[in-house]
PDB file of C-alpha atoms in Angstrom:
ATOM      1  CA  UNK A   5       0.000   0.000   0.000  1.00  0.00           C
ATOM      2  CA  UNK A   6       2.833   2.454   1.202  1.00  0.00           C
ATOM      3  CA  UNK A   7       4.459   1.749  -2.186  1.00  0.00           C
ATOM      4  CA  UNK A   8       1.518   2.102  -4.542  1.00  0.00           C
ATOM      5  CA  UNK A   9       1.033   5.909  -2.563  1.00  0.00           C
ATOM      6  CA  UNK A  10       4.613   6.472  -3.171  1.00  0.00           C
ATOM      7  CA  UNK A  11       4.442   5.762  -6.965  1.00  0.00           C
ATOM      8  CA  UNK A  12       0.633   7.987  -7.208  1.00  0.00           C
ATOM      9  CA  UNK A  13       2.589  10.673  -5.406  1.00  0.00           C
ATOM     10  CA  UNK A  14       5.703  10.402  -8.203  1.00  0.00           C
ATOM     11  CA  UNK A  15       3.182  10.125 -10.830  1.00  0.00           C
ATOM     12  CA  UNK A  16       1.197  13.371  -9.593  1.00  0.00           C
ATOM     13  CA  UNK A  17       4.356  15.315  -9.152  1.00  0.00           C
ATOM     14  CA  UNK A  18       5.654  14.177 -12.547  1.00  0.00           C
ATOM     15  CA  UNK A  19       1.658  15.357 -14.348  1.00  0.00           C
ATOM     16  CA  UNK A  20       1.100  18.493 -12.293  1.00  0.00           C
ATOM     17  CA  UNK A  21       3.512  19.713 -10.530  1.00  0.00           C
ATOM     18  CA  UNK A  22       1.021  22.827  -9.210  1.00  0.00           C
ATOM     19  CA  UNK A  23      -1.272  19.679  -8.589  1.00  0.00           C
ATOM     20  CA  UNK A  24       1.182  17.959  -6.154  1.00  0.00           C
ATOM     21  CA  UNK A  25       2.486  20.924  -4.303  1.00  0.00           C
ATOM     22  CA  UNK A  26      -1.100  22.146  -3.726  1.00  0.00           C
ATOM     23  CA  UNK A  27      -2.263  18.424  -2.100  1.00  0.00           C
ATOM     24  CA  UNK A  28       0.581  18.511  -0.199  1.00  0.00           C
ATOM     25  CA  UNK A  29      -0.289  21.842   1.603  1.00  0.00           C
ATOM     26  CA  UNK A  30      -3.777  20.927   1.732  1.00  0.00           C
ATOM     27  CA  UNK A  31      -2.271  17.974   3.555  1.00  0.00           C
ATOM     28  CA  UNK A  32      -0.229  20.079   5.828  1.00  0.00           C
ATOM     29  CA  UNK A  33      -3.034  22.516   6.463  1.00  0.00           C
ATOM     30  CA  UNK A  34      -5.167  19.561   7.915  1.00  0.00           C
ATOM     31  CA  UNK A  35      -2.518  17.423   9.589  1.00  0.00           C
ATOM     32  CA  UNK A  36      -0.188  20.322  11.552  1.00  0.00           C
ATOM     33  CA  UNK A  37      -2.087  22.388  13.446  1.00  0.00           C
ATOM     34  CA  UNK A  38       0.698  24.858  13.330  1.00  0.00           C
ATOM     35  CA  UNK A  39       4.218  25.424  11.745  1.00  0.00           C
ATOM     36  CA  UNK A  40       7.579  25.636  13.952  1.00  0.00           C
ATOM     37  CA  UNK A  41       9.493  28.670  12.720  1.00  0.00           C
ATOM     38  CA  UNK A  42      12.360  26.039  11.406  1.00  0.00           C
ATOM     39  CA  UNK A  43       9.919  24.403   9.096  1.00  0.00           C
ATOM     40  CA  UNK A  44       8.397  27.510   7.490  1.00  0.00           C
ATOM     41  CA  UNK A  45      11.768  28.760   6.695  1.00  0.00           C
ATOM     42  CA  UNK A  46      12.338  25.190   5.306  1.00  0.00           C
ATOM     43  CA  UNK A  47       9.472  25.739   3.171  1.00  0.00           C
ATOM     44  CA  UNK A  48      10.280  29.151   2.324  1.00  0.00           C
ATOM     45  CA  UNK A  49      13.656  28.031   1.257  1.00  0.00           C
ATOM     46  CA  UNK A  50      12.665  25.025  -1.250  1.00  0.00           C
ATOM     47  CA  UNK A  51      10.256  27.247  -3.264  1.00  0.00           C
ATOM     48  CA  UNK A  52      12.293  29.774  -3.379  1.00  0.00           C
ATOM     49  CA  UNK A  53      15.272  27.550  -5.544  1.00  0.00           C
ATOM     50  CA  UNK A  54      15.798  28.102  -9.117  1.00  0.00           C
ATOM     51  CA  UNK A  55      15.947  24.300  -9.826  1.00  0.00           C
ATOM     52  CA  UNK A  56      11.899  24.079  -8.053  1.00  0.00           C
ATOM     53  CA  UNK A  57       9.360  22.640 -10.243  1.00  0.00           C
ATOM     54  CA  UNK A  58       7.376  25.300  -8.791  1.00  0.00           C
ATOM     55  CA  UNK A  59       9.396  28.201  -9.809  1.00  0.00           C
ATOM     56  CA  UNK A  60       8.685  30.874 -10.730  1.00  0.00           C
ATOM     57  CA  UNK A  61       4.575  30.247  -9.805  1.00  0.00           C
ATOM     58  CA  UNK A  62       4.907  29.756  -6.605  1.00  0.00           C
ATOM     59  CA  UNK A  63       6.376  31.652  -3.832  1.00  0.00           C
ATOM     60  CA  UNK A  64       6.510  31.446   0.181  1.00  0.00           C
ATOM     61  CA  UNK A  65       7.054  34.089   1.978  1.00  0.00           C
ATOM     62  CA  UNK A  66       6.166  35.495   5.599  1.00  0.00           C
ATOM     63  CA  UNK A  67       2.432  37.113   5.819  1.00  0.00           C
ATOM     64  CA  UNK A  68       0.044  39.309   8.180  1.00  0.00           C
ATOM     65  CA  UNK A  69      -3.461  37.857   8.028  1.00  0.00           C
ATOM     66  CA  UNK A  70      -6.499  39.993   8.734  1.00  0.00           C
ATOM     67  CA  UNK A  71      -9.320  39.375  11.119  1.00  0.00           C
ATOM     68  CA  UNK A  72     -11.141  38.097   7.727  1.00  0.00           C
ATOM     69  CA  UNK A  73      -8.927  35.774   6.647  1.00  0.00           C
ATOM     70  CA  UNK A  74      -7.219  38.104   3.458  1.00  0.00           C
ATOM     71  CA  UNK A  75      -3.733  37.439   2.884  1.00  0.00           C
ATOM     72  CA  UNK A  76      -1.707  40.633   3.910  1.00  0.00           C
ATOM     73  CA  UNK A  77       1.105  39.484   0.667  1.00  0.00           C
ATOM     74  CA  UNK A  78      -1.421  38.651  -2.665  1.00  0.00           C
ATOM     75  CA  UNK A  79      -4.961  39.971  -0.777  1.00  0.00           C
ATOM     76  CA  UNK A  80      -6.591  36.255  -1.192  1.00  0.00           C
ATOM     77  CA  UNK A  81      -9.079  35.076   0.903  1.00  0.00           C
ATOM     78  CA  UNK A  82      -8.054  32.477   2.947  1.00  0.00           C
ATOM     79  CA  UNK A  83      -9.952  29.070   2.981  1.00  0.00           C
ATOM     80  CA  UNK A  84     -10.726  28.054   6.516  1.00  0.00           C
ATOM     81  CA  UNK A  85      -9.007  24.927   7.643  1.00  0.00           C
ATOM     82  CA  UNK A  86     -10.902  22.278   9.640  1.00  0.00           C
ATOM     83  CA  UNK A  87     -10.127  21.912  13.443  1.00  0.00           C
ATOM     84  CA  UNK A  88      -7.459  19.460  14.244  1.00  0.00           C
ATOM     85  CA  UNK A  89      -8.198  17.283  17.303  1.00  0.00           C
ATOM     86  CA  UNK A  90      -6.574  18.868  19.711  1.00  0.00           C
ATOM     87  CA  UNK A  91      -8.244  22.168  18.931  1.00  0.00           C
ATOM     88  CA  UNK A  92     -11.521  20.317  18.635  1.00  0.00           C
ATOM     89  CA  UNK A  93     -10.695  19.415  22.451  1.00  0.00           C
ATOM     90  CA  UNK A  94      -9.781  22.844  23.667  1.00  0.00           C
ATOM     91  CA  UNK A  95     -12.892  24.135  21.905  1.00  0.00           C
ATOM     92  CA  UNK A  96     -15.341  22.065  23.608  1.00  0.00           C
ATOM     93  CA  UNK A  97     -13.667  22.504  26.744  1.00  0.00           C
ATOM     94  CA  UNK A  98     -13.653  26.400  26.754  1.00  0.00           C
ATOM     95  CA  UNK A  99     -17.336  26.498  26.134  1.00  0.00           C
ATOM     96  CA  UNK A 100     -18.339  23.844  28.304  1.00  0.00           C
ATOM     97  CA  UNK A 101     -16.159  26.097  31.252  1.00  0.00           C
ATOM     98  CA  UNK A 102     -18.007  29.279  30.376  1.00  0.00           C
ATOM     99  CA  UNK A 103     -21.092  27.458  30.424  1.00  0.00           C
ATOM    100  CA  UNK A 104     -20.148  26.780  33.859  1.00  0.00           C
ATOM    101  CA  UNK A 105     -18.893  29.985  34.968  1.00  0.00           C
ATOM    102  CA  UNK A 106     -22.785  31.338  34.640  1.00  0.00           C
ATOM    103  CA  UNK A 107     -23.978  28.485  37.108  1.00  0.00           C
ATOM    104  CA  UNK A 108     -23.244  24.646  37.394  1.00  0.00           C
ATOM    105  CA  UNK A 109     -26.534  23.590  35.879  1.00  0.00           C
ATOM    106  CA  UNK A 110     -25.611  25.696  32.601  1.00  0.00           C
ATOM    107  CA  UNK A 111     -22.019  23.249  32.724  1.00  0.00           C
ATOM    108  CA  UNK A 112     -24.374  20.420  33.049  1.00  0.00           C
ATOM    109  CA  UNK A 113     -27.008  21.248  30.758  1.00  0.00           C
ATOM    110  CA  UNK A 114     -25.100  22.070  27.791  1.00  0.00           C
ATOM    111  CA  UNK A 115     -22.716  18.768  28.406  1.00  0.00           C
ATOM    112  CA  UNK A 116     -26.270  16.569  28.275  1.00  0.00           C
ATOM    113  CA  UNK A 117     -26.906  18.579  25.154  1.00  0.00           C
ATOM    114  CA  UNK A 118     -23.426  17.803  23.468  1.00  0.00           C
ATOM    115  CA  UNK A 119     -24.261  14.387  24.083  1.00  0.00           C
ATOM    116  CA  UNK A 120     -27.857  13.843  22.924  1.00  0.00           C
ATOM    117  CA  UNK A 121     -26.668  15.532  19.844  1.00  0.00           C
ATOM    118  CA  UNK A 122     -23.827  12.914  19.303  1.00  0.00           C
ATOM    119  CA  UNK A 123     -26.185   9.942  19.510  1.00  0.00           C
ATOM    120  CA  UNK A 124     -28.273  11.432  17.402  1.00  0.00           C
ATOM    121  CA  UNK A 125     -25.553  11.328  14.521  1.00  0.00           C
ATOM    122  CA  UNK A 126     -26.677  15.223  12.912  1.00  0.00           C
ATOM    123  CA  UNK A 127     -24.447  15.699  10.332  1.00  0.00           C
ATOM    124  CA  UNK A 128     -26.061  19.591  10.366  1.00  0.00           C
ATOM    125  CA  UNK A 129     -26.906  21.392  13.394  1.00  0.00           C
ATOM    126  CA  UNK A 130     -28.231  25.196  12.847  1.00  0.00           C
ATOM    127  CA  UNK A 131     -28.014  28.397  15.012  1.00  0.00           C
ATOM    128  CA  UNK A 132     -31.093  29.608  13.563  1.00  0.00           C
ATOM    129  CA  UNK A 133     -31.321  32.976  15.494  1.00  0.00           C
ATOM    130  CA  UNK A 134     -27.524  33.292  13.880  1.00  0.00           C
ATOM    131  CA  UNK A 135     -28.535  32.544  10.156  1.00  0.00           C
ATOM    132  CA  UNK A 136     -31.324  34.508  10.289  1.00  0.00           C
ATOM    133  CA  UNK A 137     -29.884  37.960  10.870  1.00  0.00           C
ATOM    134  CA  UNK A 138     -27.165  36.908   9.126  1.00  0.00           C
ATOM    135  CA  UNK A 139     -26.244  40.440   6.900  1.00  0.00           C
ATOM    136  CA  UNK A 140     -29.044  41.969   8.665  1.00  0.00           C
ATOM    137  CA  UNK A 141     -27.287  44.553  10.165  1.00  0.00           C
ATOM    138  CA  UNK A 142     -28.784  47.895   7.687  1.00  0.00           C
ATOM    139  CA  UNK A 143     -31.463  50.177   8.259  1.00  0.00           C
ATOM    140  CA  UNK A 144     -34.501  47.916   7.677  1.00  0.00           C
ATOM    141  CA  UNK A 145     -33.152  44.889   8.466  1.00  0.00           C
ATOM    142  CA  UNK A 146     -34.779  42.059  10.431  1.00  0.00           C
ATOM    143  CA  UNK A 147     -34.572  38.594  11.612  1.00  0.00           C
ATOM    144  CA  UNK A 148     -35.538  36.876   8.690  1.00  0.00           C
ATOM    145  CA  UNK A 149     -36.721  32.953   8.507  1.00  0.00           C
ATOM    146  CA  UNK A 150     -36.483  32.887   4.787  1.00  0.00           C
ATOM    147  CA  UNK A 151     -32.836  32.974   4.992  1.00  0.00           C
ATOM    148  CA  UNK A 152     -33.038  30.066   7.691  1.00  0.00           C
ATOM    149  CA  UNK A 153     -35.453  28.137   5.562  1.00  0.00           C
ATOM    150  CA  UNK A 154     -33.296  28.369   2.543  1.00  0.00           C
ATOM    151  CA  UNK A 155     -30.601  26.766   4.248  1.00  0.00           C
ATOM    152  CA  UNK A 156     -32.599  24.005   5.841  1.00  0.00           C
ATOM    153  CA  UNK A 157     -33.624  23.260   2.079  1.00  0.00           C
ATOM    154  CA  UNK A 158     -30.172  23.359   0.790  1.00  0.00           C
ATOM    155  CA  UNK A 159     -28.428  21.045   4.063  1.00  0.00           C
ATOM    156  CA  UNK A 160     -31.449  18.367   3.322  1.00  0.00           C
ATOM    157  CA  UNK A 161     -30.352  18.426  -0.501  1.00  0.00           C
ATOM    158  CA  UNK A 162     -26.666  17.737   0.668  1.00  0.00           C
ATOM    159  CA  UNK A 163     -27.328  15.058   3.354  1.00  0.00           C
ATOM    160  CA  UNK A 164     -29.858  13.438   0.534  1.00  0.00           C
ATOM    161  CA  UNK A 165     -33.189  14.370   2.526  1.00  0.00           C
ATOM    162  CA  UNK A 166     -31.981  14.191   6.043  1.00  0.00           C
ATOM    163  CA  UNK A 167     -33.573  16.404   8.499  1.00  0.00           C
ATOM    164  CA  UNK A 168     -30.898  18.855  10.078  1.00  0.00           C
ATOM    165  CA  UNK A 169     -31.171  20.034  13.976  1.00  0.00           C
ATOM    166  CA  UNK A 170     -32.513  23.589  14.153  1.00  0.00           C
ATOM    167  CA  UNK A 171     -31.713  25.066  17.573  1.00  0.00           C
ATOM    168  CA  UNK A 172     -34.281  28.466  17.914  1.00  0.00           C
ATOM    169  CA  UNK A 173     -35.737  29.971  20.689  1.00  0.00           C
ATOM    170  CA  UNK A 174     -39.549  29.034  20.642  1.00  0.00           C
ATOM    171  CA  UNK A 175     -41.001  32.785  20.577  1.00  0.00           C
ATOM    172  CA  UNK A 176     -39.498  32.182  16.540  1.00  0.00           C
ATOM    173  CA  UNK A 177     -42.291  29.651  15.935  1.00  0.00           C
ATOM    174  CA  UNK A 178     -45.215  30.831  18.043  1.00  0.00           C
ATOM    175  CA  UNK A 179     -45.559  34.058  18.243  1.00  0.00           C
ATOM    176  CA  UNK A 180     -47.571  36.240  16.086  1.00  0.00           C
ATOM    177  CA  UNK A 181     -44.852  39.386  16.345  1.00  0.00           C
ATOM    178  CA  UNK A 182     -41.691  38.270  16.982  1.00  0.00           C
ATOM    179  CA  UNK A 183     -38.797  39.829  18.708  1.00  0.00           C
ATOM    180  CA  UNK A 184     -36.521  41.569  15.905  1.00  0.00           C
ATOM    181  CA  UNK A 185     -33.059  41.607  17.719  1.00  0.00           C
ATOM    182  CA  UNK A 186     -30.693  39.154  19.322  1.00  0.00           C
ATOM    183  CA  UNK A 187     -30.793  40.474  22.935  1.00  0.00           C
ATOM    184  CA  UNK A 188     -32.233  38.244  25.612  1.00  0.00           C
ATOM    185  CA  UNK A 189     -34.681  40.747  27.300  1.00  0.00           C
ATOM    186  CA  UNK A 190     -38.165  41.363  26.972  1.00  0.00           C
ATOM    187  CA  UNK A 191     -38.585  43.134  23.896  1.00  0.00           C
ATOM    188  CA  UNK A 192     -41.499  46.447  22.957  1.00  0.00           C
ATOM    189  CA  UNK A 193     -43.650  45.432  20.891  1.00  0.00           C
ATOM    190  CA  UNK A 194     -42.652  48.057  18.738  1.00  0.00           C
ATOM    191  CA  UNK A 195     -39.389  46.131  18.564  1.00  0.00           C
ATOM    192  CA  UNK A 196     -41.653  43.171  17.410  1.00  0.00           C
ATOM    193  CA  UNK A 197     -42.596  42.249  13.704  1.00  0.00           C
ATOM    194  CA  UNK A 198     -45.045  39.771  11.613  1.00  0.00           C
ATOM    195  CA  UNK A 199     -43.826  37.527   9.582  1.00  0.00           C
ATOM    196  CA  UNK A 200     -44.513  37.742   6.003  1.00  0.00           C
ATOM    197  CA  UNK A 201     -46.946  35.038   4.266  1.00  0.00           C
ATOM    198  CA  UNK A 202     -43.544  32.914   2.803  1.00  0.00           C
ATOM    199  CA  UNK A 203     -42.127  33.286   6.692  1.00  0.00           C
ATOM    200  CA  UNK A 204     -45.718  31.855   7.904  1.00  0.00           C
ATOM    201  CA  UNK A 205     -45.218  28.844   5.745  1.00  0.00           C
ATOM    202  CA  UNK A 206     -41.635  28.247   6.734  1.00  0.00           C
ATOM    203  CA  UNK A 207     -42.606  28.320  10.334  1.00  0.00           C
ATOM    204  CA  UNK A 208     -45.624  26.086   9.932  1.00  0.00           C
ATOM    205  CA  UNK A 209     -43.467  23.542   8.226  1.00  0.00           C
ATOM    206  CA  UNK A 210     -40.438  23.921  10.233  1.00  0.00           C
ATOM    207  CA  UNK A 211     -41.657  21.321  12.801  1.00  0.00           C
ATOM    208  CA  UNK A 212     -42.363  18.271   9.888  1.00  0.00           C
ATOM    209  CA  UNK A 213     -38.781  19.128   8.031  1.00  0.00           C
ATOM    210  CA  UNK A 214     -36.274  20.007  10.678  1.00  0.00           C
ATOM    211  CA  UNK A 215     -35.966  19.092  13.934  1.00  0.00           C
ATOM    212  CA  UNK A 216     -36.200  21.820  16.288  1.00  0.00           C
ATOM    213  CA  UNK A 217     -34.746  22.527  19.601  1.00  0.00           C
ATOM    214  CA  UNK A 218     -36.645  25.448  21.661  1.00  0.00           C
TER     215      UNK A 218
END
């Protein structure tokens, strides 16, 4: 097996040179969580010799990356690399301890949660308060279900008709005006808005093709 790899890599490098190099960093970028110094400047090094395969396409060199993700060197945006184990781990444990810092039961509620969600095997969960004001934030904007049911629609397509899990707070589904911001207090009802008739429909069907948690 190790050999037949070996002679796909070879065969890869020898095609598509651009093709190797890039599955090799897409390798790296999912494998190392993060480069010592002495291996970038290994890296650095190797594209930058005249003999490369690479030259002169491809470059390495030292960059500044914004909040957004743009490269401060060629202004790309930066594809976001999956979480490595180990950053998986010290993800769920921060929010699991701020859970905790706002009252034990909080710890041990969202803990029970983690794990009803895991043997239920989602391959989607939703924030739907999240999606729905989603590039809300203008003069006239509003929490809007359309955007939430147009990604329900889309995840089923992708997980070939499987219901998603969308977590909303219950006033989203009941109420005849709801609450058009994201702060937990009780909101004017001048702060409150109808639906339109497509946002009706999406909530009255939410409950047969999603699974909601209140």
């Amino acid at each position: 097996a190790a050999e037949a790899a070996e002679a796909a890599e070879a065969a890869l490098l020898a095609a598509s040179p651009d093709g190797w190099l890039r599955s090799i960093l897409d390798e790296l970028q999912q494998s190392v969580e993060e480069l010592s110094p002495a291996s970038a400047r290994r890296l650095r090094a190797e594209l930058a010799r005249d003999h490369t395969p690479f030259a002169p396409a491809w470059r390495a060199s030292f960059a500044d990356v914004t909040a957004h993700g743009v490269c401060g060197v060629c202004g790309a945006d930066l594809s976001a690399g999956p979480l490595v184990p180990a950053q998986r781990a010290r993800l769920r444990e921060g929010l699991l301890a701020a859970a905790a810092a706002r009252g034990p039961l909080h710890g041990l509620a969202l803990r029970a949660f983690g794990e009803w969600v895991s043997r239920r095997g989602y391959k989607y969960v939703v924030d739907g308060a999240n999606v729905a004001y989603r590039n809300q934030n203008y003069d006239g904007g509003r929490f809007s279900l359309e955007q939430v049911g147009l990604l329900l629609d889309e995840l089923r397509r992708r997980s070939g008709g499987a219901a998603p899990l969308l977590v909303l707070p219950k006033v989203y589904l009941t109420a005849r005006l709801v609450p058009n911001h994201t702060q937990p207090r009780v909101v004017p009802s001048k702060e409150r808005a109808a639906y339109s008739a497509a946002e009706a429909a999406i909530a009255k069907r939410l409950p047969d093709t999603s699974e909601t948690l209140p």
